[in-house]
PDB file of C-alpha atoms in Angstrom:
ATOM      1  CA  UNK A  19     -22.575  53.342 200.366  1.00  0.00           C
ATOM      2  CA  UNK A  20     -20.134  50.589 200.327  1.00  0.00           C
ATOM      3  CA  UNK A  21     -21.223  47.188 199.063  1.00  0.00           C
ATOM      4  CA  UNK A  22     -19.514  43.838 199.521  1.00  0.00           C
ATOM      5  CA  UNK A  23     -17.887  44.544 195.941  1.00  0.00           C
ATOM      6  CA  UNK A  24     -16.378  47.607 197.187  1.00  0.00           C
ATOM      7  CA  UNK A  25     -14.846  45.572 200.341  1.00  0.00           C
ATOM      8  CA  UNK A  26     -13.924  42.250 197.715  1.00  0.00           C
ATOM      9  CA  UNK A  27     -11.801  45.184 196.163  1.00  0.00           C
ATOM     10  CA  UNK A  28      -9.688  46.027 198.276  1.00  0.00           C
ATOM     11  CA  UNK A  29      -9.248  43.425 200.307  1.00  0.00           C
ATOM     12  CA  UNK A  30      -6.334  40.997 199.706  1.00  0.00           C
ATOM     13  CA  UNK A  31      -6.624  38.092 197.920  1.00  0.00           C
ATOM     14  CA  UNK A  32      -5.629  35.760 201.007  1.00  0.00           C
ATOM     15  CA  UNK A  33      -8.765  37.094 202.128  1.00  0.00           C
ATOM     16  CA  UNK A  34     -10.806  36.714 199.392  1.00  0.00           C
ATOM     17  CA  UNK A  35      -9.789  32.893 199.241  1.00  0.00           C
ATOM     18  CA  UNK A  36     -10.395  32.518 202.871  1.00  0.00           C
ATOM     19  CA  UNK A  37     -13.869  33.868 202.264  1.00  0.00           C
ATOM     20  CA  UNK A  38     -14.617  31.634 199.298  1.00  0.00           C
ATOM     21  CA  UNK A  39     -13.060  28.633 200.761  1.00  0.00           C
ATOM     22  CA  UNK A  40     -15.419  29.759 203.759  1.00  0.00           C
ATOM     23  CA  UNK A  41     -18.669  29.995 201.642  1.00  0.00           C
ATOM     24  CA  UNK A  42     -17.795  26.029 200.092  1.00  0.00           C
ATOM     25  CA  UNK A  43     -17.804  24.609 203.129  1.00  0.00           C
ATOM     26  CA  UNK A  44     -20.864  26.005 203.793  1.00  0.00           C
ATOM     27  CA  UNK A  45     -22.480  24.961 201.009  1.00  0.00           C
ATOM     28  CA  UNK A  46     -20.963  21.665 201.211  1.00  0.00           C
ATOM     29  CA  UNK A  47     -22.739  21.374 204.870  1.00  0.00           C
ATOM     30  CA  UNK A  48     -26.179  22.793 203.949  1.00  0.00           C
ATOM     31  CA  UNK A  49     -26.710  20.901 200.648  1.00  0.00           C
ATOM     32  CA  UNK A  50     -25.797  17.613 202.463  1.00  0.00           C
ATOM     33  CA  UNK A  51     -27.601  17.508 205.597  1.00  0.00           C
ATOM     34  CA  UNK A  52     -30.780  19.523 204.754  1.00  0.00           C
ATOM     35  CA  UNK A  53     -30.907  18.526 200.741  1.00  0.00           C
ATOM     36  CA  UNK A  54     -31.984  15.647 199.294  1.00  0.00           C
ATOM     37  CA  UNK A  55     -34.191  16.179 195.886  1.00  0.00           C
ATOM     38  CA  UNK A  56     -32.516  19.734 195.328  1.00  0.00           C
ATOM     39  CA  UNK A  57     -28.723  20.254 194.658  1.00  0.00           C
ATOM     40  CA  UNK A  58     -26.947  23.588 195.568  1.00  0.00           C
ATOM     41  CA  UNK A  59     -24.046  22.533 193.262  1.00  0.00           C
ATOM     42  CA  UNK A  60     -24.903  25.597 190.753  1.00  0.00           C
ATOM     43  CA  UNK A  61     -24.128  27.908 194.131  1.00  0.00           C
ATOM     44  CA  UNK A  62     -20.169  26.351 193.791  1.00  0.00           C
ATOM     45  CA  UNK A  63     -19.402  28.956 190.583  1.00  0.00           C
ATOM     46  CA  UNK A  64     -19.899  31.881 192.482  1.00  0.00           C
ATOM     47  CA  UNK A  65     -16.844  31.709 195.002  1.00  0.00           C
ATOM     48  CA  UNK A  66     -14.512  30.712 191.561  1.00  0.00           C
ATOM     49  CA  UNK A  67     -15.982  33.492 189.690  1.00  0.00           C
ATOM     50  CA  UNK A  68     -15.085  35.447 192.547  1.00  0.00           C
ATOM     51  CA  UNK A  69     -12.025  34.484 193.530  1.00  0.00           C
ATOM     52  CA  UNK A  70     -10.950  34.747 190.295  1.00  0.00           C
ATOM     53  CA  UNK A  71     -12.236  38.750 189.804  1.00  0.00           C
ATOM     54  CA  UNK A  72     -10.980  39.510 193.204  1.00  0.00           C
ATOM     55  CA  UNK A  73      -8.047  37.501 194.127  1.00  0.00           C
ATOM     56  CA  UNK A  74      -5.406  36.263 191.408  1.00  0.00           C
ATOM     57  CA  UNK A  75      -4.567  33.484 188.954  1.00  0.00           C
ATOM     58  CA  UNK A  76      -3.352  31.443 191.446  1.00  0.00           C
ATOM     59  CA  UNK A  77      -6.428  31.940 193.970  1.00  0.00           C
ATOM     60  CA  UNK A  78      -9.030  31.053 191.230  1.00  0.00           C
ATOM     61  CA  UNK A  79      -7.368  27.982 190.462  1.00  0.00           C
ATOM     62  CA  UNK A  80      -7.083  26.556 194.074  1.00  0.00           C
ATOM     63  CA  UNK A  81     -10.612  27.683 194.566  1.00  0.00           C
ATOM     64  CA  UNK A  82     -11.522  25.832 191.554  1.00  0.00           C
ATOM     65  CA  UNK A  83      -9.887  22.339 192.788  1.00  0.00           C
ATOM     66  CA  UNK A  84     -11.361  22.843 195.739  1.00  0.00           C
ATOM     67  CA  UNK A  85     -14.818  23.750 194.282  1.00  0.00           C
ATOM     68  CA  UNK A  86     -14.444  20.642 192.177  1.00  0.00           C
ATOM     69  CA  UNK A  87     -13.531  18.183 195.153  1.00  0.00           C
ATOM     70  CA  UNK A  88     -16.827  19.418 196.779  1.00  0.00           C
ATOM     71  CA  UNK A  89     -18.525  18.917 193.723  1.00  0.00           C
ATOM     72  CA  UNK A  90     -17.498  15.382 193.875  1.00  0.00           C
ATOM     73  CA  UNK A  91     -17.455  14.354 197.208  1.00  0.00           C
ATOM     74  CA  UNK A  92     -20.883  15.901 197.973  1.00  0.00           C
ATOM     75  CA  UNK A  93     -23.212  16.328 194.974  1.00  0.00           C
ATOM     76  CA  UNK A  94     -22.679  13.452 192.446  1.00  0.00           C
ATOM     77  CA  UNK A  95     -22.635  10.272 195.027  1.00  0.00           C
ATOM     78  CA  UNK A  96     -23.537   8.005 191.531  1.00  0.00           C
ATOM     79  CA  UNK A  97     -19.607   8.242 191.319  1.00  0.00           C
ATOM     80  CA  UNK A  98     -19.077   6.217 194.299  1.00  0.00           C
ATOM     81  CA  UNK A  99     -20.491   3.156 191.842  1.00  0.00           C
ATOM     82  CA  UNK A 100     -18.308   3.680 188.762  1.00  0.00           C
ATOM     83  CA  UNK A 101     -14.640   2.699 188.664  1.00  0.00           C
ATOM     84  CA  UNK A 102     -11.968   4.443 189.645  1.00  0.00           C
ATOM     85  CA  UNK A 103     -10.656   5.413 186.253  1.00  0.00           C
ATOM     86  CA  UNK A 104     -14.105   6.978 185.597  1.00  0.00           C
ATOM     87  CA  UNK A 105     -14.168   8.532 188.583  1.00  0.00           C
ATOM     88  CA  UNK A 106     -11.068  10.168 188.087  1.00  0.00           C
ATOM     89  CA  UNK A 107     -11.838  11.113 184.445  1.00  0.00           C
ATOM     90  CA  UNK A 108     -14.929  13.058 186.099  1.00  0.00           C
ATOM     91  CA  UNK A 109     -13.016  14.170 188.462  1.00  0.00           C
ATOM     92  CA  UNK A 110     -10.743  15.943 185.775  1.00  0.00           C
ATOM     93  CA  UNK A 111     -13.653  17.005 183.689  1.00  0.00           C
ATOM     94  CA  UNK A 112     -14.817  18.887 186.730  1.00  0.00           C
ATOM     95  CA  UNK A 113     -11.520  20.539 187.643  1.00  0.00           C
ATOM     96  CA  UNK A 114     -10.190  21.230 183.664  1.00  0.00           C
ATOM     97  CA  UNK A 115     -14.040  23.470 183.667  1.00  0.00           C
ATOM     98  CA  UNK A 116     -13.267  25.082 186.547  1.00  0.00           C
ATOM     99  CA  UNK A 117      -9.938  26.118 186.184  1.00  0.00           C
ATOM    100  CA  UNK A 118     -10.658  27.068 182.387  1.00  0.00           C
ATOM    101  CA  UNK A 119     -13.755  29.589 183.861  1.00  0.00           C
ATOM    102  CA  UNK A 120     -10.862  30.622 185.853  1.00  0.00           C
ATOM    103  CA  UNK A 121      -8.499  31.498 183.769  1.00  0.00           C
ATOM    104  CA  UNK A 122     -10.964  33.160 181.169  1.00  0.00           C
ATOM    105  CA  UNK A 123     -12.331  35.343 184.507  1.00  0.00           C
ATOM    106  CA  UNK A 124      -9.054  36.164 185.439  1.00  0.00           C
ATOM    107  CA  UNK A 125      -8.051  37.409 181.970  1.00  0.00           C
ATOM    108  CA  UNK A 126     -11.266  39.628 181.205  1.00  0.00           C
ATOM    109  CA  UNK A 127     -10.406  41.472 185.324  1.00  0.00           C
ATOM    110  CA  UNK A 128      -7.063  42.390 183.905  1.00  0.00           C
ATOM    111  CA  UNK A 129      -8.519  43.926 180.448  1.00  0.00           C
ATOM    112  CA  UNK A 130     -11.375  45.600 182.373  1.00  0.00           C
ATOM    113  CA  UNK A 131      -8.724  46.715 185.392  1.00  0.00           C
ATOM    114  CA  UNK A 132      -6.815  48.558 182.503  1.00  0.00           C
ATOM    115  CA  UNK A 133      -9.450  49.808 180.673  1.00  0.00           C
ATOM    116  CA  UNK A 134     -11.397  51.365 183.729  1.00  0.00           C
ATOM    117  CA  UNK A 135      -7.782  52.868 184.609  1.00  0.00           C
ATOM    118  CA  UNK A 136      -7.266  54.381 181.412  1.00  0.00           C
ATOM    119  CA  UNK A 137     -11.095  55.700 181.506  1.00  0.00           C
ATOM    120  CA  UNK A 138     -10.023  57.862 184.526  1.00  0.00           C
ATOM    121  CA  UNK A 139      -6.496  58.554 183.556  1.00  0.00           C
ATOM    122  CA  UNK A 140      -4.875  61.174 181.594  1.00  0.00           C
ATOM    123  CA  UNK A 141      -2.912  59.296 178.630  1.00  0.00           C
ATOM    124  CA  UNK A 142      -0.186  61.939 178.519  1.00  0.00           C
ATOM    125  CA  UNK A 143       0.964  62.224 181.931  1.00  0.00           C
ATOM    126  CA  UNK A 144      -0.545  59.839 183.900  1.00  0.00           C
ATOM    127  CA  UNK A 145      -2.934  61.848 185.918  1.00  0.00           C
ATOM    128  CA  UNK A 146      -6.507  61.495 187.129  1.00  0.00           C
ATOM    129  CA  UNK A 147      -8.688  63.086 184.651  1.00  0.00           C
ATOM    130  CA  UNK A 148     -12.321  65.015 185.041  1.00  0.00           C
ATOM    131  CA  UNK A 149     -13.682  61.955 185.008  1.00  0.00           C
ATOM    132  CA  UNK A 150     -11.314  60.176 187.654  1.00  0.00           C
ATOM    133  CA  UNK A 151     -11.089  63.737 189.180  1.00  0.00           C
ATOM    134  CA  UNK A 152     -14.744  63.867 189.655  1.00  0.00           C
ATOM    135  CA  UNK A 153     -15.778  60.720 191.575  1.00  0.00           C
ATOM    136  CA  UNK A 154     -13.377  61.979 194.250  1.00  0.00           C
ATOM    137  CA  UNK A 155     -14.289  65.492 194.579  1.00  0.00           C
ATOM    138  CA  UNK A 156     -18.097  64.172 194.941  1.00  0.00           C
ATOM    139  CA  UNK A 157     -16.464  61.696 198.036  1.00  0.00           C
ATOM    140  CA  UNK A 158     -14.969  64.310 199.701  1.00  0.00           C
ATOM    141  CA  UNK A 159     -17.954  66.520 199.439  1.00  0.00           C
ATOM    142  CA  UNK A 160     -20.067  63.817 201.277  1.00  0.00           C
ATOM    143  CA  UNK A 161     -17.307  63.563 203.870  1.00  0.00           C
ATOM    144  CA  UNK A 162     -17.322  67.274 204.371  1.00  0.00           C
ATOM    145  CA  UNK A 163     -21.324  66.916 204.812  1.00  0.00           C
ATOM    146  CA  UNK A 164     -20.873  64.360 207.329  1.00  0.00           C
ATOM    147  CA  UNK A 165     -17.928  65.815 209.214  1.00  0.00           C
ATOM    148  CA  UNK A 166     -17.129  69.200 208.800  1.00  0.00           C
ATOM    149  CA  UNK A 167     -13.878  68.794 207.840  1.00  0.00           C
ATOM    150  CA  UNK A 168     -12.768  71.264 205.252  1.00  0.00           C
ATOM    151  CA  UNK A 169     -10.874  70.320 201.533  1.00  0.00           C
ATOM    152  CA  UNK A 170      -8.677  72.480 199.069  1.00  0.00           C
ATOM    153  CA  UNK A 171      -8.603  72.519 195.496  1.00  0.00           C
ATOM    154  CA  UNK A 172      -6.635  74.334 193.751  1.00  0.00           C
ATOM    155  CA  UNK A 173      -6.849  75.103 189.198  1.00  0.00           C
ATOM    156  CA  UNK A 174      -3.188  75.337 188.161  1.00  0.00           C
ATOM    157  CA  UNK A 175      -3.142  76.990 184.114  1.00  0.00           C
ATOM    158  CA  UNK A 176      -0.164  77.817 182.124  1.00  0.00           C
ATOM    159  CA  UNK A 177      -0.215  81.284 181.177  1.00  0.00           C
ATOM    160  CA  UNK A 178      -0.052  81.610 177.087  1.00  0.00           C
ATOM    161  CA  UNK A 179       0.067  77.989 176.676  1.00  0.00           C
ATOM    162  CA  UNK A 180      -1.213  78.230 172.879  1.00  0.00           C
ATOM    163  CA  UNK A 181       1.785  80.556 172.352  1.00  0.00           C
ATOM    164  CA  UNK A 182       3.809  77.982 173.405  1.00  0.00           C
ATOM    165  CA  UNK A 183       2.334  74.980 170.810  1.00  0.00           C
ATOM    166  CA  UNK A 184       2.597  77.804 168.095  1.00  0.00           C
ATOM    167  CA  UNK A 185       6.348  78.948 168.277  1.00  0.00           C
ATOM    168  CA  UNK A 186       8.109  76.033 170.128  1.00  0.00           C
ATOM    169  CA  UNK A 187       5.572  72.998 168.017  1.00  0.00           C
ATOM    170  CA  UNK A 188       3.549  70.587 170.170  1.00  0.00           C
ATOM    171  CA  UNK A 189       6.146  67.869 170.900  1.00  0.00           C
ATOM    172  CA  UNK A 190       7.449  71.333 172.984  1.00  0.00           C
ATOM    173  CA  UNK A 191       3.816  71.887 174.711  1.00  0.00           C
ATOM    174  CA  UNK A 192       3.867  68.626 175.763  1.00  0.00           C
ATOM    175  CA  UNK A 193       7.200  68.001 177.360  1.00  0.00           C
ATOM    176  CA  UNK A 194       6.115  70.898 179.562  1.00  0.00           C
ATOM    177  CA  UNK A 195       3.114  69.231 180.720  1.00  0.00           C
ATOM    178  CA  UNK A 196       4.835  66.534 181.481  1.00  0.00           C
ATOM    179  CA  UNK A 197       6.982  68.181 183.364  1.00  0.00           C
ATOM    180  CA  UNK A 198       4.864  70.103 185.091  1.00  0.00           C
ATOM    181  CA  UNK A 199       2.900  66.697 186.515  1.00  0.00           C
ATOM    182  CA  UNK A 200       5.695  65.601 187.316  1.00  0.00           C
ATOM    183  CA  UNK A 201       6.632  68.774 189.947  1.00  0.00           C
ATOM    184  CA  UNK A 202       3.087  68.703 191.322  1.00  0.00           C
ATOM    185  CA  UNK A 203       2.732  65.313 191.967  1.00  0.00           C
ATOM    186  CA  UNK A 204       6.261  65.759 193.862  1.00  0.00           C
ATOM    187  CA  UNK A 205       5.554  68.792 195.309  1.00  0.00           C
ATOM    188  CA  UNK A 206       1.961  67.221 196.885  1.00  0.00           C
ATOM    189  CA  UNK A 207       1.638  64.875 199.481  1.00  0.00           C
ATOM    190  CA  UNK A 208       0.725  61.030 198.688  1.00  0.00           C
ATOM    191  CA  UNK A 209      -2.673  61.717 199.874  1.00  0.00           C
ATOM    192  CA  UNK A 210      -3.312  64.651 197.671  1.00  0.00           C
ATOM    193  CA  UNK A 211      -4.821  64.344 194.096  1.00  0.00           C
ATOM    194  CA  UNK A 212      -3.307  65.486 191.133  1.00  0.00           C
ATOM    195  CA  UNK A 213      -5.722  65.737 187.559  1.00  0.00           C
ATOM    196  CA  UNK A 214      -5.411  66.814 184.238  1.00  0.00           C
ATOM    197  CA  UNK A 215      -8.774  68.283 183.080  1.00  0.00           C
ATOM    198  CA  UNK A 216      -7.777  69.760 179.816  1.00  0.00           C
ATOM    199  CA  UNK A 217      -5.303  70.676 177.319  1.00  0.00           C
ATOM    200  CA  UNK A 218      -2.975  72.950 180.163  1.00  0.00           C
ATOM    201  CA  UNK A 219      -5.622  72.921 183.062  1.00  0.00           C
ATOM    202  CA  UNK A 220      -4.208  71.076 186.401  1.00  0.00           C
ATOM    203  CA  UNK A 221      -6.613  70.530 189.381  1.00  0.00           C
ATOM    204  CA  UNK A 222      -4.982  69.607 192.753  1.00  0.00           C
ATOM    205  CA  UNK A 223      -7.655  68.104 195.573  1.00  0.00           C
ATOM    206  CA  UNK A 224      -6.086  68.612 198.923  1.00  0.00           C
ATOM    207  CA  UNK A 225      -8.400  66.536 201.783  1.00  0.00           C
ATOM    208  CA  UNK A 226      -8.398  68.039 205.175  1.00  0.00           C
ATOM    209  CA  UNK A 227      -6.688  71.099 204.263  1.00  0.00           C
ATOM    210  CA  UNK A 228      -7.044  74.417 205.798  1.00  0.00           C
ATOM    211  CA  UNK A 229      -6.311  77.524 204.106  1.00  0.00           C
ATOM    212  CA  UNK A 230      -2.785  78.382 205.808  1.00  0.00           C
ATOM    213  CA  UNK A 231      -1.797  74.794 205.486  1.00  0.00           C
ATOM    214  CA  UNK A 232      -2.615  75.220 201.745  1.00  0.00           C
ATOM    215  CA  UNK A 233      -0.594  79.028 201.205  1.00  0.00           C
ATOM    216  CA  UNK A 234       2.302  76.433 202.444  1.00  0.00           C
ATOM    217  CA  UNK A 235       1.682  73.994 199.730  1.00  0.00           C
ATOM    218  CA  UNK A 236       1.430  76.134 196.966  1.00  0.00           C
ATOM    219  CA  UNK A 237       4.699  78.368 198.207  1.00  0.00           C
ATOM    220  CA  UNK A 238       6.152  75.677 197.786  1.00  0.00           C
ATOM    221  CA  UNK A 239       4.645  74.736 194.764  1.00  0.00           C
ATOM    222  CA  UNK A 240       5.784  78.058 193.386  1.00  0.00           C
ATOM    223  CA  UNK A 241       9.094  78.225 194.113  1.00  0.00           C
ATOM    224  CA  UNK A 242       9.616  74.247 192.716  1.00  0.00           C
ATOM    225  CA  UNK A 243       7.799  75.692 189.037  1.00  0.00           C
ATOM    226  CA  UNK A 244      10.169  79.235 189.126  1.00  0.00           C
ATOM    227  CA  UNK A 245      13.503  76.885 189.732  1.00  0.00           C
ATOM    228  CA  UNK A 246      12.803  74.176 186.924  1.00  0.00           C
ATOM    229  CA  UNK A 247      11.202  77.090 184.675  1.00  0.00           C
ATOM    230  CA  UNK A 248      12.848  79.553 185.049  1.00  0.00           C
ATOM    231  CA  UNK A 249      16.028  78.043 183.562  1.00  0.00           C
ATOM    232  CA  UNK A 250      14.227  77.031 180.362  1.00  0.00           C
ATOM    233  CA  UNK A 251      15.499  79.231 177.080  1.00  0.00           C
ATOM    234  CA  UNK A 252      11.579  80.392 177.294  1.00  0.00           C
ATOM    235  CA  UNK A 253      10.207  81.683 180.778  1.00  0.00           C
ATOM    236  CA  UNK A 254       7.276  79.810 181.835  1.00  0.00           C
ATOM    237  CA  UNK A 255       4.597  80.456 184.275  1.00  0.00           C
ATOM    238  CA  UNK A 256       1.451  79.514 185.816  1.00  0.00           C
ATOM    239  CA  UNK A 257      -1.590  81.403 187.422  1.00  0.00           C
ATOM    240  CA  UNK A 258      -3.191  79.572 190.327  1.00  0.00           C
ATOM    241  CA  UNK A 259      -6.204  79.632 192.048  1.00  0.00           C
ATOM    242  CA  UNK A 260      -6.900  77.922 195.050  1.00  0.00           C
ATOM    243  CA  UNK A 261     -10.493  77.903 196.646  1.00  0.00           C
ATOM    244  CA  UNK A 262     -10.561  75.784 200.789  1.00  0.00           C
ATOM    245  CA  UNK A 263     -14.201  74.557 201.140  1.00  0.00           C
ATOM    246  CA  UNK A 264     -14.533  75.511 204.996  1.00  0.00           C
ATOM    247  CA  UNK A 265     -18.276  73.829 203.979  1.00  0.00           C
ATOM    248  CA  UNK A 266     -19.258  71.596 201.623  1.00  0.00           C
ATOM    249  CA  UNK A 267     -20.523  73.189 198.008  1.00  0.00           C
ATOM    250  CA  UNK A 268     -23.669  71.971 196.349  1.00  0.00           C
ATOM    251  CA  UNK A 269     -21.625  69.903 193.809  1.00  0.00           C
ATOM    252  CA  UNK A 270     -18.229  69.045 192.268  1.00  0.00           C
ATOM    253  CA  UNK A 271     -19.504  71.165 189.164  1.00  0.00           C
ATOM    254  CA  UNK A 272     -20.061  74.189 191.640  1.00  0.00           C
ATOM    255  CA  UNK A 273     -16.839  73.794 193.033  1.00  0.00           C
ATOM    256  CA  UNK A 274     -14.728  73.169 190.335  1.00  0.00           C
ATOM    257  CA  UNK A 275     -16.246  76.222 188.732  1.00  0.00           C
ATOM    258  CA  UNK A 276     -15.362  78.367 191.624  1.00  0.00           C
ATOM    259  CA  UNK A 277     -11.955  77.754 191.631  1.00  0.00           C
ATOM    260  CA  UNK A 278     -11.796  78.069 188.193  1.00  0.00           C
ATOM    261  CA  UNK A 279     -13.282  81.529 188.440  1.00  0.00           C
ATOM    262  CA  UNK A 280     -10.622  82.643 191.349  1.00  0.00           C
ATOM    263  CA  UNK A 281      -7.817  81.115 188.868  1.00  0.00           C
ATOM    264  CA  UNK A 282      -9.071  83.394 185.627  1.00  0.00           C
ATOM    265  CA  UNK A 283      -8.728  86.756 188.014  1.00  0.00           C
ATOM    266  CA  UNK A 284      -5.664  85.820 188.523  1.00  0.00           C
ATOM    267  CA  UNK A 285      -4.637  85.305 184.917  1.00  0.00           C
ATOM    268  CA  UNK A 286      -6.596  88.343 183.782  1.00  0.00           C
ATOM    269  CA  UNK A 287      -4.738  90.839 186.625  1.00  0.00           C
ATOM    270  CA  UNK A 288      -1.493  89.978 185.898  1.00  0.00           C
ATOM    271  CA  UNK A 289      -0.662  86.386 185.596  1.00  0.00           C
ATOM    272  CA  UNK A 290       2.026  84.421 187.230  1.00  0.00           C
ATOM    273  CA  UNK A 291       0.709  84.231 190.784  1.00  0.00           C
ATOM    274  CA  UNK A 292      -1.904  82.711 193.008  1.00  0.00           C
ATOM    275  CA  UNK A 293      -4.609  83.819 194.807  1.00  0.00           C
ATOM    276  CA  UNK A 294      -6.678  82.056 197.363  1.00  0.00           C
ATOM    277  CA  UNK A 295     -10.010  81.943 198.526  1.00  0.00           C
ATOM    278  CA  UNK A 296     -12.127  80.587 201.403  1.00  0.00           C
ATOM    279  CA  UNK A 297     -15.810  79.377 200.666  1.00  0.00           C
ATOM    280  CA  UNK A 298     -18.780  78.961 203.639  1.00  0.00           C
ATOM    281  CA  UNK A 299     -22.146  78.000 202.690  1.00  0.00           C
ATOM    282  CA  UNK A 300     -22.937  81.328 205.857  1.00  0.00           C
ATOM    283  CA  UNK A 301     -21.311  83.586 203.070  1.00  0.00           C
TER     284      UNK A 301
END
């Protein structure tokens, strides 16, 4: 279920300072004509803190002048008796907090931003990982649930991968993995999902996919790994399994183990090939 955080995040930042600029005037309004002995002021951090989370540098700080003109102009009327220099030194006071809470907020998004990214990512090639891999899979279950519409996923292995680290060294291994994103991701649509779930395991997530749709895919898939493999000194290849969920399956644990399961017959029959499956909870 989405909650207003989930809509803060993707929306863009113009409309995250509309909405903050939105909620101060609001405030502003309330606290002034229906306020007397109790000030809302404490309410005018929350649309910095936000702006500065959601939006950018630039949209926390012109929340935060704004936040601190309606902090003076409507909250602390005392200021209307001092003089103007110590009006404007309060003034400043107000704004050089604001803008500092800003800048600190802004900071700690773009450390967490990378280090949630790097918590889902693959750090060799870029890739979701199980974890990243996961939260998607578990989506696209629900939506399957809810509409009936059916997903692919497909395990793509490299056959005799250890063989590979021992006579060729590591630095070998993973150029090839590398490589190997790097033709899938190409090889995929832009609303496919590509993950690395362990040392030479790929899993592709296909939404909305039918089963002859996906033979197309991975043909194609195929013939992109035999032309850039083919012409190493060493002949690589891959066994593939690919499982279309005509109906949702209990879990992503359930289904990732399923197509894991087609994948291995494939390797332990003869390797180099891919074989395909349909599952239907009426099976």
């Amino acid at each position: 279920m989405k909650t207003i955080f989930n809509v803060l995040e993707v929306k863009h930042h113009v409309w995250t300072w509309v909405a903050c600029i939105a909620f101060i005037g609001v405030i502003t309004v309330v606290n002034n004509r229906f306020f007397t002995t109790v000030s809302l002021e404490p309410l005018l951090l929350l649309p910095v803190v936000i702006a500065s989370w959601y939006g950018n540098l630039t949209t926390g700080l012109s929340v935060s002048f704004i936040t601190a003109l309606a902090t003076l102009v409507s909250y602390d009327h005392s200021l209307l008796a001092l003089p103007a220099t110590d009006a404007i030194y309060t003034a400043l006071i107000y704004l050089s907090s604001l803008c500092i809470m800003s800048i600190l907020i802004d900071n700690f998004s773009a450390v967490f931003k990378v280090e949630e990214a790097a918590a889902e990512h693959d750090h060799l090639t870029g890739l979701l990982n199980l974890r990243g891999l996961s939260s998607i899979v578990e989506e696209e279950i629900a939506r399957t649930k809810r509409y009936h519409h059916p997903f692919t996923i497909a395990y793509i292995d490299i056959d005799d991968f250890k063989a590979i680290n021992d006579t060729k060294g590591h630095c070998e291994g993973d150029m090839i993995l590398r490589k190997l994103a790097k033709i899938i991701t190409t090889s995929f649509r832009e609303s496919d999902y590509i993950s690395r779930i362990g040392g030479d395991e790929f899993v592709c997530l296909l939404p909305e996919t039918k089963q002859p749709d996906a033979k197309v895919v991975f043909d194609k898939l195929q013939i992109n790994l035999d032309e850039e493999f083919n012409a190493e000194d060493a002949i690589v290849t891959f066994s593939i399994g690919v499982v279309t969920f005509e109906s949702a399956p209990p879990n992503t644990q359930t289904a990732l183990a399923l197509v894991d399961k087609v994948m291995y017959r494939v390797k332990k029959l003869h390797k180099n090939d891919a074989a395909f499956q349909v599952y239907s909870s009426t099976q």
